[in-house]
Protein backbone atom coordinates (compact mmCIF):
# COMPACT_ATOMS: atom_id res chain seq x y z
CA UNK A 1 0.00 0.00 0.00
CA UNK A 2 1.39 3.39 -0.90
CA UNK A 3 1.93 6.12 1.65
CA UNK A 4 -0.89 8.24 0.25
CA UNK A 5 -3.44 5.43 0.48
CA UNK A 6 -2.28 4.61 4.00
CA UNK A 7 -2.66 8.25 5.04
CA UNK A 8 -6.18 8.43 3.61
CA UNK A 9 -7.22 5.18 5.31
CA UNK A 10 -5.68 6.26 8.62
CA UNK A 11 -7.48 9.61 8.46
CA UNK A 12 -10.79 7.88 7.66
CA UNK A 13 -10.37 5.50 10.60
CA UNK A 14 -9.48 8.38 12.94
CA UNK A 15 -12.53 10.36 11.84
CA UNK A 16 -14.76 7.31 12.23
CA UNK A 17 -13.44 6.70 15.75
CA UNK A 18 -13.98 10.36 16.63
CA UNK A 19 -17.57 10.11 15.39
CA UNK A 20 -18.20 6.92 17.39
CA UNK A 21 -16.99 8.59 20.60
CA UNK A 22 -19.77 11.14 20.23
CA UNK A 23 -22.39 8.39 20.08
CA UNK A 24 -21.38 6.79 23.38
CA UNK A 25 -22.76 8.81 26.32
CA UNK A 26 -20.60 7.07 28.93
CA UNK A 27 -17.31 8.88 29.55
CA UNK A 28 -15.63 5.77 30.98
CA UNK A 29 -14.83 4.33 27.55
CA UNK A 30 -13.40 7.63 26.35
CA UNK A 31 -11.30 7.95 29.49
CA UNK A 32 -10.03 4.38 29.22
CA UNK A 33 -9.14 4.81 25.53
CA UNK A 34 -7.37 8.09 26.31
CA UNK A 35 -5.34 6.40 29.03
CA UNK A 36 -4.40 3.55 26.71
CA UNK A 37 -3.28 5.97 24.01
CA UNK A 38 -1.15 7.89 26.51
CA UNK A 39 0.62 4.71 27.53
CA UNK A 40 1.10 3.75 23.88
CA UNK A 41 2.88 7.06 23.32
CA UNK A 42 5.03 6.56 26.41
CA UNK A 43 5.90 2.99 25.39
CA UNK A 44 6.83 4.14 21.89
CA UNK A 45 9.14 6.81 23.29
CA UNK A 46 10.75 4.26 25.59
CA UNK A 47 11.13 1.81 22.69
CA UNK A 48 12.88 4.39 20.53
CA UNK A 49 15.22 5.59 23.27
CA UNK A 50 15.86 2.35 25.13
CA UNK A 51 15.44 -0.18 22.35
CA UNK A 52 16.95 1.28 19.22
CA UNK A 53 19.56 3.57 20.73
CA UNK A 54 20.27 1.68 23.94
CA UNK A 55 20.08 4.94 25.87
CA UNK A 56 18.31 4.74 29.22
CA UNK A 57 16.56 8.06 29.63
CA UNK A 58 14.13 8.82 32.43
CA UNK A 59 13.69 12.39 31.24
CA UNK A 60 11.00 11.42 28.74
CA UNK A 61 8.96 9.82 31.53
CA UNK A 62 9.41 12.93 33.68
CA UNK A 63 8.22 15.23 30.90
CA UNK A 64 5.31 12.88 30.24
CA UNK A 65 4.32 12.99 33.92
CA UNK A 66 4.61 16.78 34.13
CA UNK A 67 2.45 17.16 31.02
CA UNK A 68 -0.13 14.68 32.26
CA UNK A 69 -0.46 16.27 35.69
CA UNK A 70 -0.61 19.76 34.21
CA UNK A 71 -3.34 18.74 31.78
CA UNK A 72 -5.40 17.16 34.57
CA UNK A 73 -4.91 20.21 36.78
CA UNK A 74 -6.14 22.62 34.11
CA UNK A 75 -9.06 20.35 33.27
CA UNK A 76 -10.15 20.12 36.91
CA UNK A 77 -9.51 23.77 37.75
CA UNK A 78 -10.90 25.47 34.65
CA UNK A 79 -12.80 22.70 32.83
CA UNK A 80 -10.65 23.44 29.81
CA UNK A 81 -11.30 21.14 26.83
CA UNK A 82 -8.67 18.62 25.83
CA UNK A 83 -7.25 20.53 22.81
CA UNK A 84 -6.64 23.57 25.02
CA UNK A 85 -4.93 21.36 27.59
CA UNK A 86 -2.67 19.87 24.95
CA UNK A 87 -1.56 23.28 23.71
GROMACS .gro file of N, CA and C in nm:
model
  261
    1UNK      N    1   0.084  -0.116   0.000
    1UNK     CA    2   0.000   0.000   0.000
    1UNK      C    3   0.090   0.124   0.000
    2UNK      N    4   0.056   0.219  -0.083
    2UNK     CA    5   0.139   0.339  -0.090
    2UNK      C    6   0.115   0.428   0.032
    3UNK      N    7   0.203   0.522   0.051
    3UNK     CA    8   0.193   0.612   0.165
    3UNK      C    9   0.068   0.699   0.159
    4UNK      N   10   0.030   0.739   0.040
    4UNK     CA   11  -0.089   0.824   0.025
    4UNK      C   12  -0.215   0.747   0.062
    5UNK      N   13  -0.227   0.625   0.016
    5UNK     CA   14  -0.344   0.543   0.048
    5UNK      C   15  -0.348   0.515   0.198
    6UNK      N   16  -0.233   0.485   0.256
    6UNK     CA   17  -0.228   0.461   0.400
    6UNK      C   18  -0.272   0.584   0.478
    7UNK      N   19  -0.228   0.702   0.435
    7UNK     CA   20  -0.266   0.825   0.504
    7UNK      C   21  -0.416   0.850   0.494
    8UNK      N   22  -0.474   0.824   0.379
    8UNK     CA   23  -0.618   0.843   0.361
    8UNK      C   24  -0.696   0.745   0.447
    9UNK      N   25  -0.654   0.619   0.449
    9UNK     CA   26  -0.722   0.518   0.531
    9UNK      C   27  -0.708   0.550   0.679
   10UNK      N   28  -0.589   0.591   0.722
   10UNK     CA   29  -0.568   0.626   0.862
   10UNK      C   30  -0.653   0.745   0.903
   11UNK      N   31  -0.664   0.845   0.817
   11UNK     CA   32  -0.748   0.961   0.846
   11UNK      C   33  -0.895   0.922   0.853
   12UNK      N   34  -0.940   0.834   0.764
   12UNK     CA   35  -1.079   0.788   0.766
   12UNK      C   36  -1.109   0.711   0.894
   13UNK      N   37  -1.017   0.626   0.936
   13UNK     CA   38  -1.037   0.550   1.060
   13UNK      C   39  -1.039   0.644   1.180
   14UNK      N   40  -0.951   0.743   1.183
   14UNK     CA   41  -0.948   0.838   1.294
   14UNK      C   42  -1.077   0.918   1.300
   15UNK      N   43  -1.127   0.962   1.186
   15UNK     CA   44  -1.253   1.036   1.184
   15UNK      C   45  -1.370   0.948   1.225
   16UNK      N   46  -1.369   0.823   1.183
   16UNK     CA   47  -1.476   0.731   1.223
   16UNK      C   48  -1.473   0.706   1.374
   17UNK      N   49  -1.355   0.689   1.430
   17UNK     CA   50  -1.344   0.670   1.575
   17UNK      C   51  -1.388   0.794   1.651
   18UNK      N   52  -1.354   0.911   1.599
   18UNK     CA   53  -1.398   1.036   1.663
   18UNK      C   54  -1.550   1.048   1.658
   19UNK      N   55  -1.611   1.005   1.549
   19UNK     CA   56  -1.757   1.011   1.539
   19UNK      C   57  -1.823   0.911   1.634
   20UNK      N   58  -1.764   0.794   1.650
   20UNK     CA   59  -1.820   0.692   1.739
   20UNK      C   60  -1.814   0.739   1.884
   21UNK      N   61  -1.709   0.812   1.921
   21UNK     CA   62  -1.699   0.859   2.060
   21UNK      C   63  -1.812   0.955   2.095
   22UNK      N   64  -1.867   1.023   1.996
   22UNK     CA   65  -1.977   1.114   2.023
   22UNK      C   66  -2.109   1.040   2.042
   23UNK      N   67  -2.117   0.917   1.995
   23UNK     CA   68  -2.239   0.839   2.008
   23UNK      C   69  -2.251   0.768   2.142
   24UNK      N   70  -2.139   0.749   2.210
   24UNK     CA   71  -2.138   0.679   2.338
   24UNK      C   72  -2.149   0.781   2.450
   25UNK      N   73  -2.259   0.779   2.528
   25UNK     CA   74  -2.276   0.881   2.632
   25UNK      C   75  -2.189   0.858   2.756
   26UNK      N   76  -2.139   0.738   2.775
   26UNK     CA   77  -2.060   0.707   2.893
   26UNK      C   78  -1.916   0.755   2.874
   27UNK      N   79  -1.867   0.834   2.968
   27UNK     CA   80  -1.731   0.888   2.955
   27UNK      C   81  -1.624   0.788   2.995
   28UNK      N   82  -1.662   0.675   3.054
   28UNK     CA   83  -1.563   0.577   3.098
   28UNK      C   84  -1.483   0.523   2.980
   29UNK      N   85  -1.550   0.490   2.872
   29UNK     CA   86  -1.483   0.433   2.755
   29UNK      C   87  -1.386   0.534   2.694
   30UNK      N   88  -1.428   0.659   2.688
   30UNK     CA   89  -1.340   0.763   2.635
   30UNK      C   90  -1.218   0.781   2.725
   31UNK      N   91  -1.240   0.780   2.854
   31UNK     CA   92  -1.130   0.795   2.949
   31UNK      C   93  -1.034   0.677   2.942
   32UNK      N   94  -1.088   0.557   2.931
   32UNK     CA   95  -1.003   0.438   2.922
   32UNK      C   96  -0.922   0.439   2.792
   33UNK      N   97  -0.985   0.475   2.681
   33UNK     CA   98  -0.914   0.481   2.553
   33UNK      C   99  -0.806   0.589   2.556
   34UNK      N  100  -0.835   0.701   2.619
   34UNK     CA  101  -0.737   0.809   2.631
   34UNK      C  102  -0.617   0.764   2.712
   35UNK      N  103  -0.642   0.691   2.820
   35UNK     CA  104  -0.534   0.640   2.903
   35UNK      C  105  -0.449   0.540   2.826
   36UNK      N  106  -0.513   0.453   2.751
   36UNK     CA  107  -0.440   0.355   2.671
   36UNK      C  108  -0.353   0.425   2.567
   37UNK      N  109  -0.407   0.526   2.501
   37UNK     CA  110  -0.328   0.597   2.401
   37UNK      C  111  -0.209   0.670   2.463
   38UNK      N  112  -0.227   0.724   2.583
   38UNK     CA  113  -0.115   0.789   2.651
   38UNK      C  114  -0.003   0.690   2.680
   39UNK      N  115  -0.040   0.571   2.725
   39UNK     CA  116   0.062   0.471   2.753
   39UNK      C  117   0.126   0.416   2.626
   40UNK      N  118   0.052   0.415   2.516
   40UNK     CA  119   0.110   0.375   2.388
   40UNK      C  120   0.218   0.475   2.346
   41UNK      N  121   0.189   0.603   2.365
   41UNK     CA  122   0.288   0.706   2.332
   41UNK      C  123   0.411   0.693   2.420
   42UNK      N  124   0.390   0.671   2.549
   42UNK     CA  125   0.503   0.656   2.641
   42UNK      C  126   0.585   0.531   2.607
   43UNK      N  127   0.518   0.422   2.574
   43UNK     CA  128   0.590   0.299   2.539
   43UNK      C  129   0.668   0.316   2.409
   44UNK      N  130   0.612   0.389   2.314
   44UNK     CA  131   0.683   0.414   2.189
   44UNK      C  132   0.808   0.498   2.212
   45UNK      N  133   0.796   0.599   2.297
   45UNK     CA  134   0.914   0.681   2.329
   45UNK      C  135   1.020   0.597   2.398
   46UNK      N  136   0.978   0.511   2.489
   46UNK     CA  137   1.075   0.426   2.559
   46UNK      C  138   1.139   0.326   2.462
   47UNK      N  139   1.061   0.276   2.367
   47UNK     CA  140   1.113   0.181   2.269
   47UNK      C  141   1.218   0.248   2.180
   48UNK      N  142   1.192   0.369   2.138
   48UNK     CA  143   1.288   0.439   2.053
   48UNK      C  144   1.417   0.467   2.130
   49UNK      N  145   1.403   0.522   2.251
   49UNK     CA  146   1.522   0.559   2.327
   49UNK      C  147   1.595   0.438   2.384
   50UNK      N  148   1.521   0.348   2.446
   50UNK     CA  149   1.586   0.235   2.513
   50UNK      C  150   1.614   0.118   2.421
   51UNK      N  151   1.528   0.098   2.322
   51UNK     CA  152   1.544  -0.018   2.235
   51UNK      C  153   1.640   0.004   2.121
   52UNK      N  154   1.614   0.107   2.042
   52UNK     CA  155   1.695   0.128   1.922
   52UNK      C  156   1.830   0.191   1.953
   53UNK      N  157   1.831   0.287   2.045
   53UNK     CA  158   1.956   0.357   2.073
   53UNK      C  159   2.031   0.299   2.191
   54UNK      N  160   1.963   0.224   2.276
   54UNK     CA  161   2.027   0.168   2.394
   54UNK      C  162   2.052   0.270   2.503
   55UNK      N  163   1.988   0.384   2.493
   55UNK     CA  164   2.008   0.494   2.587
   55UNK      C  165   1.896   0.492   2.689
   56UNK      N  166   1.932   0.475   2.816
   56UNK     CA  167   1.831   0.474   2.922
   56UNK      C  168   1.807   0.619   2.964
   57UNK      N  169   1.688   0.666   2.938
   57UNK     CA  170   1.656   0.806   2.963
   57UNK      C  171   1.526   0.812   3.042
   58UNK      N  172   1.533   0.865   3.162
   58UNK     CA  173   1.413   0.882   3.243
   58UNK      C  174   1.354   1.021   3.225
   59UNK      N  175   1.419   1.105   3.148
   59UNK     CA  176   1.369   1.239   3.124
   59UNK      C  177   1.239   1.239   3.046
   60UNK      N  178   1.224   1.147   2.952
   60UNK     CA  179   1.100   1.142   2.874
   60UNK      C  180   0.982   1.106   2.964
   61UNK      N  181   1.003   1.016   3.059
   61UNK     CA  182   0.896   0.982   3.153
   61UNK      C  183   0.864   1.099   3.245
   62UNK      N  184   0.965   1.176   3.283
   62UNK     CA  185   0.941   1.293   3.368
   62UNK      C  186   0.862   1.399   3.294
   63UNK      N  187   0.898   1.426   3.168
   63UNK     CA  188   0.822   1.523   3.090
   63UNK      C  189   0.680   1.474   3.064
   64UNK      N  190   0.664   1.346   3.042
   64UNK     CA  191   0.531   1.288   3.024
   64UNK      C  192   0.447   1.310   3.149
   65UNK      N  193   0.505   1.284   3.267
   65UNK     CA  194   0.432   1.299   3.392
   65UNK      C  195   0.396   1.445   3.418
   66UNK      N  196   0.489   1.535   3.393
   66UNK     CA  197   0.461   1.678   3.413
   66UNK      C  198   0.348   1.723   3.320
   67UNK      N  199   0.352   1.681   3.196
   67UNK     CA  200   0.245   1.716   3.102
   67UNK      C  201   0.111   1.657   3.141
   68UNK      N  202   0.112   1.532   3.186
   68UNK     CA  203  -0.013   1.468   3.226
   68UNK      C  204  -0.074   1.536   3.348
   69UNK      N  205   0.006   1.562   3.449
   69UNK     CA  206  -0.046   1.627   3.569
   69UNK      C  207  -0.091   1.770   3.541
   70UNK      N  208  -0.021   1.840   3.455
   70UNK     CA  209  -0.061   1.976   3.421
   70UNK      C  210  -0.193   1.976   3.345
   71UNK      N  211  -0.209   1.883   3.253
   71UNK     CA  212  -0.334   1.874   3.178
   71UNK      C  213  -0.451   1.844   3.270
   72UNK      N  214  -0.433   1.751   3.362
   72UNK     CA  215  -0.540   1.716   3.457
   72UNK      C  216  -0.571   1.834   3.548
   73UNK      N  217  -0.468   1.906   3.592
   73UNK     CA  218  -0.491   2.021   3.678
   73UNK      C  219  -0.575   2.126   3.607
   74UNK      N  220  -0.538   2.161   3.483
   74UNK     CA  221  -0.614   2.262   3.411
   74UNK      C  222  -0.755   2.214   3.378
   75UNK      N  223  -0.771   2.087   3.353
   75UNK     CA  224  -0.906   2.035   3.327
   75UNK      C  225  -0.992   2.045   3.452
   76UNK      N  226  -0.938   2.007   3.567
   76UNK     CA  227  -1.015   2.012   3.691
   76UNK      C  228  -1.037   2.154   3.739
   77UNK      N  229  -0.939   2.241   3.724
   77UNK     CA  230  -0.951   2.377   3.775
   77UNK      C  231  -1.038   2.465   3.687
   78UNK      N  232  -1.023   2.455   3.556
   78UNK     CA  233  -1.090   2.547   3.465
   78UNK      C  234  -1.186   2.479   3.369
   79UNK      N  235  -1.197   2.348   3.376
   79UNK     CA  236  -1.280   2.270   3.283
   79UNK      C  237  -1.244   2.301   3.138
   80UNK      N  238  -1.114   2.316   3.115
   80UNK     CA  239  -1.065   2.344   2.981
   80UNK      C  240  -1.078   2.218   2.895
   81UNK      N  241  -1.120   2.232   2.770
   81UNK     CA  242  -1.130   2.114   2.683
   81UNK      C  243  -0.992   2.056   2.653
   82UNK      N  244  -0.991   1.934   2.607
   82UNK     CA  245  -0.867   1.862   2.583
   82UNK      C  246  -0.773   1.933   2.486
   83UNK      N  247  -0.819   1.985   2.371
   83UNK     CA  248  -0.725   2.053   2.281
   83UNK      C  249  -0.656   2.172   2.347
   84UNK      N  250  -0.726   2.244   2.432
   84UNK     CA  251  -0.664   2.357   2.502
   84UNK      C  252  -0.560   2.305   2.600
   85UNK      N  253  -0.589   2.194   2.666
   85UNK     CA  254  -0.493   2.136   2.759
   85UNK      C  255  -0.369   2.085   2.690
   86UNK      N  256  -0.382   2.038   2.569
   86UNK     CA  257  -0.267   1.987   2.495
   86UNK      C  258  -0.176   2.102   2.453
   87UNK      N  259  -0.236   2.212   2.414
   87UNK     CA  260  -0.156   2.328   2.371
   87UNK      C  261  -0.093   2.391   2.491
   0.00000   0.00000   0.00000
